[in-house]
Short mmCIF file of C-alpha atoms in Angstrom, two decimals:
data_model
loop_
_atom_site.label_atom_id
_atom_site.label_comp_id
_atom_site.label_asym_id
_atom_site.label_seq_id
_atom_site.Cartn_x
_atom_site.Cartn_y
_atom_site.Cartn_z
CA UNK A 1 30.25 -28.05 5.81
CA UNK A 2 29.72 -29.61 2.24
CA UNK A 3 32.01 -28.20 -0.31
CA UNK A 4 29.53 -27.82 -3.17
CA UNK A 5 29.77 -24.36 -4.46
CA UNK A 6 26.25 -22.89 -5.13
CA UNK A 7 27.32 -19.20 -5.68
CA UNK A 8 30.44 -17.94 -7.22
CA UNK A 9 31.12 -14.06 -7.02
CA UNK A 10 34.01 -13.28 -9.23
CA UNK A 11 35.63 -9.94 -9.51
CA UNK A 12 32.32 -8.15 -9.16
CA UNK A 13 32.15 -4.33 -9.32
CA UNK A 14 29.34 -1.88 -9.37
CA UNK A 15 29.42 1.78 -10.40
CA UNK A 16 26.33 3.93 -9.98
CA UNK A 17 26.12 6.70 -12.47
CA UNK A 18 24.62 9.93 -11.24
CA UNK A 19 24.29 13.19 -13.04
CA UNK A 20 27.55 14.70 -12.32
CA UNK A 21 29.82 11.89 -11.11
CA UNK A 22 30.23 8.13 -11.13
CA UNK A 23 30.15 6.61 -7.67
CA UNK A 24 32.09 3.29 -7.26
CA UNK A 25 29.81 1.08 -4.91
CA UNK A 26 31.95 -2.00 -4.87
CA UNK A 27 35.18 -3.01 -6.47
CA UNK A 28 36.36 -6.29 -7.25
CA UNK A 29 34.72 -8.45 -4.74
CA UNK A 30 35.15 -12.18 -4.96
CA UNK A 31 33.55 -14.76 -2.75
CA UNK A 32 32.43 -18.49 -3.08
CA UNK A 33 29.38 -19.60 -1.11
CA UNK A 34 29.07 -23.49 -0.48
CA UNK A 35 25.71 -25.18 -0.28
CA UNK A 36 24.11 -24.91 3.13
CA UNK A 37 26.57 -22.37 4.37
CA UNK A 38 25.57 -19.19 6.21
CA UNK A 39 27.53 -16.10 5.31
CA UNK A 40 27.42 -13.03 7.28
CA UNK A 41 28.58 -9.83 5.60
CA UNK A 42 29.51 -7.16 7.83
CA UNK A 43 30.65 -3.53 7.41
CA UNK A 44 30.03 0.13 8.26
CA UNK A 45 27.17 1.97 6.49
CA UNK A 46 28.08 2.83 2.90
CA UNK A 47 30.49 0.06 2.42
CA UNK A 48 28.40 -1.43 -0.47
CA UNK A 49 27.26 -4.53 1.40
CA UNK A 50 23.55 -4.02 0.53
CA UNK A 51 24.57 -3.33 -3.04
CA UNK A 52 26.26 -6.68 -3.08
CA UNK A 53 23.21 -8.38 -1.92
CA UNK A 54 20.97 -6.50 -4.42
CA UNK A 55 23.30 -7.64 -7.13
CA UNK A 56 22.94 -11.18 -6.07
CA UNK A 57 19.23 -10.88 -5.79
CA UNK A 58 19.24 -9.41 -9.34
CA UNK A 59 17.66 -6.23 -8.30
CA UNK A 60 20.63 -4.32 -9.77
CA UNK A 61 21.14 -5.41 -13.32
CA UNK A 62 24.24 -4.07 -14.59
CA UNK A 63 27.67 -4.99 -13.07
CA UNK A 64 31.26 -5.89 -13.90
CA UNK A 65 32.57 -9.35 -13.18
CA UNK A 66 30.26 -12.41 -12.78
CA UNK A 67 27.86 -13.66 -10.21
CA UNK A 68 27.11 -17.31 -10.90
CA UNK A 69 24.22 -19.07 -9.27
CA UNK A 70 24.67 -22.82 -9.96
CA UNK A 71 26.89 -21.69 -12.81
CA UNK A 72 24.39 -19.39 -14.33
CA UNK A 73 25.08 -15.70 -14.48
CA UNK A 74 22.58 -13.56 -12.44
CA UNK A 75 20.78 -11.12 -14.76
CA UNK A 76 17.45 -10.61 -13.06
CA UNK A 77 15.61 -11.35 -9.88
CA UNK A 78 13.78 -14.85 -9.54
CA UNK A 79 12.38 -17.30 -7.28
CA UNK A 80 15.67 -19.32 -6.91
CA UNK A 81 16.65 -16.39 -4.58
CA UNK A 82 14.56 -15.56 -1.71
CA UNK A 83 15.04 -11.94 -0.44
CA UNK A 84 14.25 -10.72 3.10
CA UNK A 85 14.43 -6.89 3.02
CA UNK A 86 15.01 -4.76 6.00
CA UNK A 87 11.09 -4.08 6.19
CA UNK A 88 8.87 -6.95 6.09
CA UNK A 89 7.33 -5.86 2.53
CA UNK A 90 4.18 -7.55 3.35
CA UNK A 91 1.10 -6.05 1.52
CA UNK A 92 -1.19 -4.54 4.25
CA UNK A 93 -4.31 -5.17 2.37
CA UNK A 94 -3.82 -8.92 2.20
CA UNK A 95 -4.11 -11.24 5.15
CA UNK A 96 -0.99 -13.35 6.20
CA UNK A 97 -2.05 -16.30 4.19
CA UNK A 98 -2.89 -14.35 1.07
CA UNK A 99 0.63 -12.55 1.49
CA UNK A 100 2.20 -16.01 1.81
CA UNK A 101 0.55 -17.51 -1.29
CA UNK A 102 0.48 -14.51 -3.58
CA UNK A 103 1.36 -15.55 -7.14
CA UNK A 104 1.56 -19.19 -6.41
CA UNK A 105 -0.54 -21.64 -8.24
CA UNK A 106 -2.60 -24.41 -6.64
CA UNK A 107 -6.10 -25.19 -5.30
CA UNK A 108 -7.43 -23.06 -2.50
CA UNK A 109 -6.85 -25.97 -0.18
CA UNK A 110 -3.32 -26.70 -1.24
CA UNK A 111 -2.36 -23.16 -0.90
CA UNK A 112 -4.06 -22.95 2.72
CA UNK A 113 -2.25 -26.12 3.79
CA UNK A 114 1.15 -24.73 2.40
CA UNK A 115 0.63 -21.48 4.28
CA UNK A 116 -0.22 -23.25 7.49
CA UNK A 117 2.83 -25.48 7.17
CA UNK A 118 5.26 -22.56 6.75
CA UNK A 119 3.59 -20.52 9.48
CA UNK A 120 4.23 -23.37 11.71
CA UNK A 121 7.89 -23.39 10.65
CA UNK A 122 8.24 -19.80 11.65
CA UNK A 123 6.14 -20.41 14.86
CA UNK A 124 3.17 -18.43 13.89
CA UNK A 125 0.55 -21.12 13.80
CA UNK A 126 -3.03 -19.91 13.37
CA UNK A 127 -2.04 -16.55 12.00
CA UNK A 128 -3.41 -17.11 8.50
CA UNK A 129 -6.38 -14.68 8.79
CA UNK A 130 -4.47 -11.82 10.61
CA UNK A 131 -3.49 -8.70 8.75
CA UNK A 132 0.19 -7.48 8.62
CA UNK A 133 -0.63 -4.21 10.51
CA UNK A 134 -1.74 -6.45 13.41
CA UNK A 135 1.71 -7.90 13.86
CA UNK A 136 4.75 -6.81 15.70
CA UNK A 137 7.82 -6.13 13.74
CA UNK A 138 9.37 -9.60 14.74
CA UNK A 139 6.18 -11.38 13.85
CA UNK A 140 6.00 -9.64 10.31
CA UNK A 141 9.66 -10.31 9.64
CA UNK A 142 8.98 -14.01 10.32
CA UNK A 143 6.02 -14.02 7.88
CA UNK A 144 8.34 -12.54 5.17
CA UNK A 145 10.87 -15.30 6.03
CA UNK A 146 8.08 -17.83 5.54
CA UNK A 147 6.97 -16.24 2.37
CA UNK A 148 10.58 -16.62 1.00
CA UNK A 149 11.16 -20.27 2.21
CA UNK A 150 7.76 -21.32 0.71
CA UNK A 151 9.20 -20.84 -2.73
CA UNK A 152 12.20 -23.15 -2.14
CA UNK A 153 14.96 -20.68 -2.98
CA UNK A 154 18.38 -22.05 -3.69
CA UNK A 155 19.69 -19.25 -1.57
CA UNK A 156 18.22 -17.08 1.01
CA UNK A 157 19.36 -13.19 0.97
CA UNK A 158 18.83 -11.33 4.06
CA UNK A 159 19.41 -7.46 3.98
CA UNK A 160 19.61 -6.42 7.59
CA UNK A 161 16.50 -8.28 8.24
CA UNK A 162 16.54 -7.34 11.99
CA UNK A 163 17.74 -3.99 11.78
CA UNK A 164 14.35 -2.35 12.65
CA UNK A 165 13.63 -4.54 15.65
CA UNK A 166 14.36 -3.92 19.28
CA UNK A 167 17.32 -5.58 20.91
CA UNK A 168 15.36 -8.28 22.78
CA UNK A 169 13.18 -9.13 19.85
CA UNK A 170 16.27 -9.20 17.80
CA UNK A 171 18.01 -11.77 19.83
CA UNK A 172 14.95 -13.97 19.83
CA UNK A 173 14.88 -13.65 16.03
CA UNK A 174 18.47 -14.65 15.82
CA UNK A 175 17.70 -17.94 17.56
CA UNK A 176 14.83 -18.31 15.30
CA UNK A 177 16.87 -17.86 12.06
CA UNK A 178 19.45 -20.13 13.57
CA UNK A 179 16.71 -22.76 14.09
CA UNK A 180 15.18 -22.33 10.66
CA UNK A 181 18.69 -22.68 9.06
CA UNK A 182 19.18 -25.92 11.03
CA UNK A 183 16.01 -27.21 9.93
CA UNK A 184 15.70 -26.09 6.34
CA UNK A 185 19.44 -26.29 5.56
CA UNK A 186 18.78 -23.35 3.28
CA UNK A 187 22.08 -21.53 2.04
CA UNK A 188 21.90 -18.06 3.48
CA UNK A 189 23.73 -14.59 3.12
CA UNK A 190 22.90 -11.96 5.49
CA UNK A 191 24.05 -8.47 5.44
CA UNK A 192 24.36 -6.86 8.90
CA UNK A 193 26.19 -4.14 10.80
CA UNK A 194 25.69 -6.08 14.09
CA UNK A 195 28.99 -7.95 14.96
CA UNK A 196 27.35 -10.24 17.40
CA UNK A 197 24.69 -11.22 14.90
CA UNK A 198 27.21 -11.86 12.28
CA UNK A 199 29.12 -14.15 14.63
CA UNK A 200 26.04 -15.87 16.10
CA UNK A 201 24.70 -17.02 12.76
CA UNK A 202 27.64 -17.11 10.33
CA UNK A 203 29.74 -20.01 9.37
CA UNK A 204 31.90 -17.34 7.73
CA UNK A 205 31.96 -13.59 8.33
CA UNK A 206 32.98 -11.46 5.55
CA UNK A 207 34.24 -8.05 6.62
CA UNK A 208 33.99 -5.33 4.08
CA UNK A 209 35.80 -2.03 4.12
CA UNK A 210 34.44 1.20 2.63
CA UNK A 211 35.48 3.36 -0.18
CA UNK A 212 36.31 1.73 -2.39
CA UNK A 213 34.31 -1.13 -1.07
CA UNK A 214 36.30 -4.35 -1.00
CA UNK A 215 36.40 -7.49 1.09
CA UNK A 216 38.72 -6.97 3.94
CA UNK A 217 38.88 -10.25 5.39
CA UNK A 218 36.94 -13.42 5.64
CA UNK A 219 36.74 -15.02 9.06
CA UNK A 220 35.69 -18.59 9.65
CA UNK A 221 33.68 -19.11 12.71
CA UNK A 222 34.57 -22.41 14.38
CA UNK A 223 32.10 -22.43 17.14
CA UNK A 224 29.58 -25.18 18.03
CA UNK A 225 25.88 -24.25 17.38
CA UNK A 226 23.84 -23.01 19.07
CA UNK A 227 26.39 -20.27 19.96
CA UNK A 228 26.72 -18.61 23.28
CA UNK A 229 27.13 -14.89 23.06
CA UNK A 230 28.57 -14.86 26.53
CA UNK A 231 31.30 -17.54 25.91
CA UNK A 232 34.96 -16.58 25.87
CA UNK A 233 35.43 -17.88 22.29
CA UNK A 234 32.50 -15.80 21.12
CA UNK A 235 34.25 -12.71 22.64
CA UNK A 236 37.61 -13.86 20.79
CA UNK A 237 35.74 -13.42 17.55
CA UNK A 238 34.02 -10.35 18.55
CA UNK A 239 37.39 -8.71 19.32
CA UNK A 240 38.95 -9.92 16.19
CA UNK A 241 36.32 -8.13 14.09
CA UNK A 242 36.26 -4.92 16.26
CA UNK A 243 39.98 -4.75 15.63
CA UNK A 244 39.57 -5.29 12.06
CA UNK A 245 37.30 -2.47 12.03
CA UNK A 246 39.36 -0.11 13.90
CA UNK A 247 42.16 -0.77 11.59
CA UNK A 248 40.25 -0.07 8.49
CA UNK A 249 38.77 3.01 9.94
CA UNK A 250 42.28 4.28 10.81
CA UNK A 251 43.43 3.47 7.20
CA UNK A 252 40.48 5.48 5.83
CA UNK A 253 41.25 8.41 8.09
CA UNK A 254 44.90 8.43 6.98
CA UNK B 1 -0.77 0.14 17.14
CA UNK B 2 1.12 -3.22 16.66
CA UNK B 3 1.50 -5.19 19.86
CA UNK B 4 4.89 -6.68 20.72
CA UNK B 5 5.22 -10.35 21.43
CA UNK B 6 8.67 -10.93 22.12
CA UNK B 7 8.77 -14.49 23.28
CA UNK B 8 8.72 -17.00 20.47
CA UNK B 9 7.12 -20.36 20.73
CA UNK B 10 5.06 -19.68 23.75
CA UNK B 11 1.57 -21.14 22.85
CA UNK B 12 -0.41 -19.49 25.63
CA UNK B 13 0.92 -16.20 24.73
CA UNK B 14 0.18 -16.72 21.18
CA UNK B 15 -3.47 -17.72 21.82
CA UNK B 16 -4.21 -14.86 24.12
CA UNK B 17 -2.70 -12.46 21.39
CA UNK B 18 -5.07 -13.86 18.66
CA UNK B 19 -8.00 -13.69 21.27
CA UNK B 20 -7.23 -10.03 22.06
CA UNK B 21 -7.11 -9.35 18.33
CA UNK B 22 -10.72 -10.67 17.84
CA UNK B 23 -12.02 -9.03 21.03
CA UNK B 24 -10.99 -5.60 20.03
CA UNK B 25 -13.37 -5.34 17.05
CA UNK B 26 -16.93 -4.14 17.62
CA UNK B 27 -16.66 -2.54 21.02
CA UNK B 28 -18.59 0.74 20.31
CA UNK B 29 -20.26 2.44 23.34
CA UNK B 30 -23.50 4.18 23.00
CA UNK B 31 -22.95 7.16 25.27
CA UNK B 32 -20.02 8.65 23.22
CA UNK B 33 -21.85 8.32 19.96
CA UNK B 34 -24.88 10.20 21.13
CA UNK B 35 -22.56 12.93 22.28
CA UNK B 36 -20.91 12.99 19.03
CA UNK B 37 -24.17 13.25 17.21
CA UNK B 38 -25.35 16.13 19.37
CA UNK B 39 -21.96 17.76 18.49
CA UNK B 40 -22.81 17.53 14.77
CA UNK B 41 -26.47 18.73 14.73
CA UNK B 42 -26.13 21.60 17.34
CA UNK B 43 -25.28 24.40 14.84
CA UNK B 44 -27.77 23.32 12.21
CA UNK B 45 -30.55 23.34 14.88
CA UNK B 46 -29.54 26.89 16.13
CA UNK B 47 -29.53 28.17 12.49
CA UNK B 48 -33.04 26.58 11.99
CA UNK B 49 -34.25 28.24 15.09
CA UNK B 50 -32.86 31.63 14.03
CA UNK B 51 -34.42 31.29 10.60
CA UNK B 52 -37.86 30.67 12.10
CA UNK B 53 -37.57 33.63 14.35
CA UNK B 54 -36.41 35.93 11.53
CA UNK B 55 -39.13 34.76 9.21
CA UNK B 56 -41.76 35.01 11.99
CA UNK B 57 -40.64 38.55 12.95
CA UNK B 58 -42.27 40.20 9.75
CA UNK B 59 -39.32 42.06 8.99
CA UNK B 60 -38.68 40.37 5.72
CA UNK B 61 -41.24 39.65 2.99
CA UNK B 62 -42.36 36.16 2.83
CA UNK B 63 -41.44 35.89 -0.70
CA UNK B 64 -37.71 36.63 0.30
CA UNK B 65 -37.56 34.29 3.27
CA UNK B 66 -40.51 32.04 3.74
CA UNK B 67 -40.55 30.36 7.30
CA UNK B 68 -39.27 26.63 7.77
CA UNK B 69 -42.73 25.55 8.35
CA UNK B 70 -43.91 26.90 5.02
CA UNK B 71 -40.99 25.13 3.29
CA UNK B 72 -41.86 21.92 4.78
CA UNK B 73 -45.52 22.34 3.74
CA UNK B 74 -44.27 23.11 0.19
CA UNK B 75 -42.21 19.93 0.27
CA UNK B 76 -45.20 17.81 1.42
CA UNK B 77 -47.22 19.21 -1.33
CA UNK B 78 -44.52 18.63 -3.96
CA UNK B 79 -44.39 14.96 -2.77
CA UNK B 80 -48.11 14.65 -2.86
CA UNK B 81 -48.82 15.91 -6.30
CA UNK B 82 -45.99 13.63 -7.56
CA UNK B 83 -43.98 16.61 -9.22
CA UNK B 84 -41.00 16.04 -6.97
CA UNK B 85 -40.80 12.27 -7.48
CA UNK B 86 -41.03 12.68 -11.28
CA UNK B 87 -38.32 15.35 -11.33
CA UNK B 88 -36.12 13.18 -8.97
CA UNK B 89 -36.40 10.26 -11.26
CA UNK B 90 -35.58 12.20 -14.45
CA UNK B 91 -32.62 13.87 -12.87
CA UNK B 92 -31.46 10.74 -11.15
CA UNK B 93 -31.53 8.79 -14.47
CA UNK B 94 -29.47 11.45 -16.15
CA UNK B 95 -26.96 11.61 -13.42
CA UNK B 96 -26.68 7.78 -13.56
CA UNK B 97 -26.03 7.63 -17.11
CA UNK B 98 -23.76 10.46 -17.41
CA UNK B 99 -21.78 9.37 -14.29
CA UNK B 100 -21.41 5.81 -15.59
CA UNK B 101 -20.07 7.05 -18.90
CA UNK B 102 -17.67 9.75 -17.30
CA UNK B 103 -16.43 7.41 -14.51
CA UNK B 104 -15.91 4.51 -17.00
CA UNK B 105 -13.91 6.46 -19.34
CA UNK B 106 -11.91 8.22 -16.52
CA UNK B 107 -11.00 5.10 -14.92
CA UNK B 108 -9.74 3.35 -17.96
CA UNK B 109 -7.85 6.44 -19.12
CA UNK B 110 -6.44 7.00 -15.64
CA UNK B 111 -5.27 3.35 -15.06
CA UNK B 112 -3.82 3.32 -18.58
CA UNK B 113 -2.04 6.57 -17.89
CA UNK B 114 -0.82 5.46 -14.57
CA UNK B 115 0.72 2.38 -15.85
CA UNK B 116 2.15 3.65 -19.15
CA UNK B 117 4.35 6.66 -19.70
CA UNK B 118 3.40 6.98 -23.26
CA UNK B 119 -0.46 6.99 -22.50
CA UNK B 120 0.13 9.59 -19.86
CA UNK B 121 2.00 11.91 -22.11
CA UNK B 122 -1.04 11.58 -24.48
CA UNK B 123 -4.01 12.00 -22.14
CA UNK B 124 -2.73 14.06 -19.45
CA UNK B 125 -2.42 17.29 -21.34
CA UNK B 126 -5.73 16.79 -23.14
CA UNK B 127 -7.48 16.29 -19.81
CA UNK B 128 -5.69 19.39 -18.34
CA UNK B 129 -6.94 21.54 -21.14
CA UNK B 130 -10.37 20.26 -20.82
CA UNK B 131 -10.11 20.96 -17.10
CA UNK B 132 -9.00 24.46 -17.61
CA UNK B 133 -12.37 25.45 -19.41
CA UNK B 134 -15.05 25.58 -16.67
CA UNK B 135 -17.96 23.21 -16.96
CA UNK B 136 -20.28 26.07 -17.59
CA UNK B 137 -18.27 27.31 -20.59
CA UNK B 138 -18.75 23.91 -22.24
CA UNK B 139 -22.55 23.98 -22.07
CA UNK B 140 -23.21 26.43 -24.82
CA UNK B 141 -21.33 24.37 -27.46
CA UNK B 142 -22.52 21.08 -26.07
CA UNK B 143 -26.18 22.28 -26.38
CA UNK B 144 -25.37 23.74 -29.96
CA UNK B 145 -24.03 20.44 -31.07
CA UNK B 146 -26.46 18.08 -29.30
CA UNK B 147 -29.45 20.01 -28.60
CA UNK B 148 -31.35 20.49 -25.38
CA UNK B 149 -32.21 16.74 -25.15
CA UNK B 150 -31.02 13.99 -22.93
CA UNK B 151 -27.69 13.39 -24.64
CA UNK B 152 -26.31 16.84 -24.20
CA UNK B 153 -27.22 16.80 -20.34
CA UNK B 154 -25.40 13.35 -20.13
CA UNK B 155 -22.58 14.65 -21.82
CA UNK B 156 -22.27 17.69 -19.49
CA UNK B 157 -22.52 15.33 -16.51
CA UNK B 158 -19.85 13.08 -17.82
CA UNK B 159 -17.58 16.03 -18.45
CA UNK B 160 -18.14 17.04 -14.90
CA UNK B 161 -17.29 13.56 -13.65
CA UNK B 162 -14.30 12.86 -15.88
CA UNK B 163 -11.73 15.32 -14.37
CA UNK B 164 -11.56 14.28 -10.73
CA UNK B 165 -11.87 10.59 -11.33
CA UNK B 166 -9.09 10.74 -14.02
CA UNK B 167 -6.73 12.77 -11.82
CA UNK B 168 -7.24 10.72 -8.66
CA UNK B 169 -6.97 7.40 -10.46
CA UNK B 170 -3.68 8.39 -12.18
CA UNK B 171 -2.35 9.77 -8.91
CA UNK B 172 -3.24 6.56 -6.88
CA UNK B 173 -1.63 4.22 -9.48
CA UNK B 174 1.45 6.33 -9.76
CA UNK B 175 1.71 6.36 -5.89
CA UNK B 176 2.40 2.64 -5.78
CA UNK B 177 5.58 2.26 -3.79
CA UNK B 178 8.77 1.47 -5.70
CA UNK B 179 9.37 -1.23 -2.97
CA UNK B 180 6.48 -3.14 -4.19
CA UNK B 181 7.79 -3.22 -7.75
CA UNK B 182 10.97 -4.95 -6.33
CA UNK B 183 8.89 -7.29 -4.38
CA UNK B 184 6.91 -8.17 -7.62
CA UNK B 185 10.36 -8.90 -9.33
CA UNK B 186 11.66 -10.96 -6.43
CA UNK B 187 8.34 -13.18 -6.22
CA UNK B 188 8.10 -13.17 -10.17
CA UNK B 189 4.57 -11.89 -9.97
CA UNK B 190 2.56 -12.15 -13.19
CA UNK B 191 1.49 -8.67 -14.38
CA UNK B 192 -2.23 -9.59 -13.94
CA UNK B 193 -1.51 -10.64 -10.26
CA UNK B 194 0.53 -7.53 -9.67
CA UNK B 195 -2.26 -5.25 -11.05
CA UNK B 196 -5.08 -7.07 -9.00
CA UNK B 197 -3.27 -7.61 -5.77
CA UNK B 198 -0.80 -4.67 -5.57
CA UNK B 199 -1.57 -1.86 -7.68
CA UNK B 200 -5.37 -1.65 -7.47
CA UNK B 201 -5.41 -2.03 -3.61
CA UNK B 202 -2.94 0.55 -2.96
CA UNK B 203 -4.78 3.03 -5.41
CA UNK B 204 -8.30 2.22 -4.13
CA UNK B 205 -8.43 5.03 -1.66
CA UNK B 206 -7.38 7.56 -4.11
CA UNK B 207 -9.72 6.11 -6.79
CA UNK B 208 -12.67 6.46 -4.44
CA UNK B 209 -11.80 10.01 -3.62
CA UNK B 210 -12.17 10.59 -7.24
CA UNK B 211 -15.41 8.69 -7.48
CA UNK B 212 -16.90 10.67 -4.55
CA UNK B 213 -15.74 14.10 -6.03
CA UNK B 214 -17.12 13.02 -9.37
CA UNK B 215 -20.46 12.09 -7.84
CA UNK B 216 -20.71 15.52 -6.36
CA UNK B 217 -19.94 17.03 -9.66
CA UNK B 218 -22.47 14.98 -11.42
CA UNK B 219 -25.16 16.16 -9.10
CA UNK B 220 -24.09 19.82 -9.55
CA UNK B 221 -23.90 19.38 -13.44
CA UNK B 222 -27.31 18.02 -13.76
CA UNK B 223 -28.81 20.86 -12.02
CA UNK B 224 -27.00 23.30 -14.08
CA UNK B 225 -27.70 21.51 -17.29
CA UNK B 226 -31.48 21.29 -16.56
CA UNK B 227 -31.55 25.05 -15.59
CA UNK B 228 -30.11 25.98 -19.08
CA UNK B 229 -32.28 23.72 -21.18
CA UNK B 230 -35.27 21.36 -21.08
CA UNK B 231 -38.62 21.39 -19.17
CA UNK B 232 -37.93 18.58 -16.68
CA UNK B 233 -35.76 17.62 -13.79
CA UNK B 234 -34.93 19.33 -10.52
CA UNK B 235 -33.03 22.20 -12.16
CA UNK B 236 -36.01 23.18 -14.34
CA UNK B 237 -38.17 23.06 -11.11
CA UNK B 238 -35.86 25.44 -9.46
CA UNK B 239 -35.98 27.83 -12.36
CA UNK B 240 -39.71 27.60 -12.62
CA UNK B 241 -40.04 28.32 -8.86
CA UNK B 242 -37.98 31.39 -9.11
CA UNK B 243 -40.11 32.69 -12.04
CA UNK B 244 -43.33 32.18 -10.05
CA UNK B 245 -41.77 33.43 -6.88
CA UNK B 246 -42.58 30.23 -5.06
CA UNK B 247 -39.76 30.77 -2.71
CA UNK B 248 -40.90 27.96 -0.38
CA UNK B 249 -40.64 25.43 -3.12
CA UNK B 250 -37.18 26.77 -4.19
CA UNK B 251 -35.77 26.24 -0.71
CA UNK B 252 -37.36 22.82 -0.29
CA UNK B 253 -35.99 21.77 -3.82
CA UNK B 254 -32.43 23.15 -2.44
CA UNK B 255 -32.58 21.00 0.59
CA UNK B 256 -33.71 17.90 -1.44
CA UNK B 257 -30.72 18.47 -3.79
CA UNK B 258 -28.22 18.82 -0.77
CA UNK B 259 -29.59 15.75 1.06
CA UNK B 260 -29.45 13.54 -2.02
CA UNK B 261 -25.77 14.66 -2.59
CA UNK B 262 -25.02 13.72 1.05
CA UNK B 263 -26.74 10.43 0.66
CA UNK B 264 -24.88 9.44 -2.50
CA UNK B 265 -21.47 10.53 -0.81
CA UNK B 266 -22.27 8.31 2.23
CA UNK B 267 -23.13 5.21 -0.02
CA UNK B 268 -19.92 5.66 -1.89
CA UNK B 269 -18.11 5.83 1.40
CA UNK B 270 -19.71 2.87 2.62
CA UNK B 271 -18.66 0.99 -0.48
CA UNK B 272 -15.13 2.32 0.05
CA UNK B 273 -14.89 1.08 3.52
CA UNK B 274 -16.14 -2.48 2.56
CA UNK B 275 -13.03 -2.57 0.23
CA UNK B 276 -10.75 -1.35 2.85
CA UNK B 277 -11.75 -3.99 5.49
CA UNK B 278 -8.11 -4.59 6.33
CA UNK B 279 -7.70 -0.92 7.38
CA UNK B 280 -10.47 -1.13 9.88
CA UNK B 281 -8.81 -4.29 11.53
CA UNK B 282 -5.29 -2.59 11.52
CA UNK B 283 -6.24 0.78 12.84
CA UNK B 284 -6.81 1.01 16.59
#
């Protein structure tokens, strides 16, 4: 793991102002992300993990503290951060190729070749002319990963990207993301509520606790890749995180 | 329905998936389509038969209800003496000019209002007031101002077209999902690209609904305008037929007006379909 810090999150907090009250979505979160690292952020629903990711993505513009990407404070969204949403957000009236190359500049041939190259990377060769509605959920999500990677982001932000998929497709997609991470060496931050997924992919797993949303603990996963979900070491980490959860739920209840 | 392909990286499976996709398109069978056609025309045929029986029974004066055969004869006569063709061309020209003006203005104002809150606050109330005054209530003042010539007929048609196209365009553009605005931020899409590739396609169904409603209104408005003023066109021919008690011609003209309305609608729908090719490929 290289020690070049690419993203610094320093004492970040976010309050949503609604009509009758202020809701504190996250409080005082700090985290450093190194180049090439895969960070899993895990927590129960409503713990602000998606808000944190949206802040990094620049989709929420006002926040306390600092989020620094390559030393520059994040103020708005941009191509240096790729975002994979829970739904694929492909435009249904554009073909896969048009979806991939939207907004990019270049000759028709250049764009076509680029699309083909990245479709190959996500294992969807020859899908250029297909429309999103013809794809399965897993395929569509892979196209959306290709769309993000094509723009060479410094960091890829995945917001429960596999949440809408069935269990089997989900496992295949985790392997796929692991492979892409290996090949592209892109820094990634993924929000999930699936403990196995967090361990399978993450170099570090950040456990967040709800209300107020803070980082509970950061666990470094020291397992060789590709990881085996059935291994004893895997189960060790799984138990550690499950215990962490039980603990914080108890705290919250009291 | 989307198909699942859970195994990744299996070339055979992927190819057969692609093949299936292309094979699914264009497998229309003749039998069911014939049945569907019968389904559609059964009631009109029964009504036509009843009409013929009632007209032939002698219970009603011929001037009140001429038989279908007489109506067809009147139609053939109007085609032969050229009066129908001339009226059609005149009315058609008025509709076209009025429609293009009305639709053009409505599309521009509708898109503008859909994208810009200030514009919406300016135009929507005005359009709403115009809408609340029925088309027929506008005619006297339009005729007073512009006479009974072509201009006032075109204005009446444009007024009829304006409302549905404006409202549907506005609604279509405002209906663009918030998710897509986020996507545009994330992908740093330029405004022009966002408009062309995201906003317009997602509003196109709604816009075409407006265009089709507008076309129906235009056809209605031209007949009304010609009935009120002028000495030419299908509306005038209707009025003249009533005055001379040519009920066979009257009905023939009504049918012609109805059929042309349907034809216009079908043409617009075909154009709409051609812009929604992706939907056809997707819906199965």
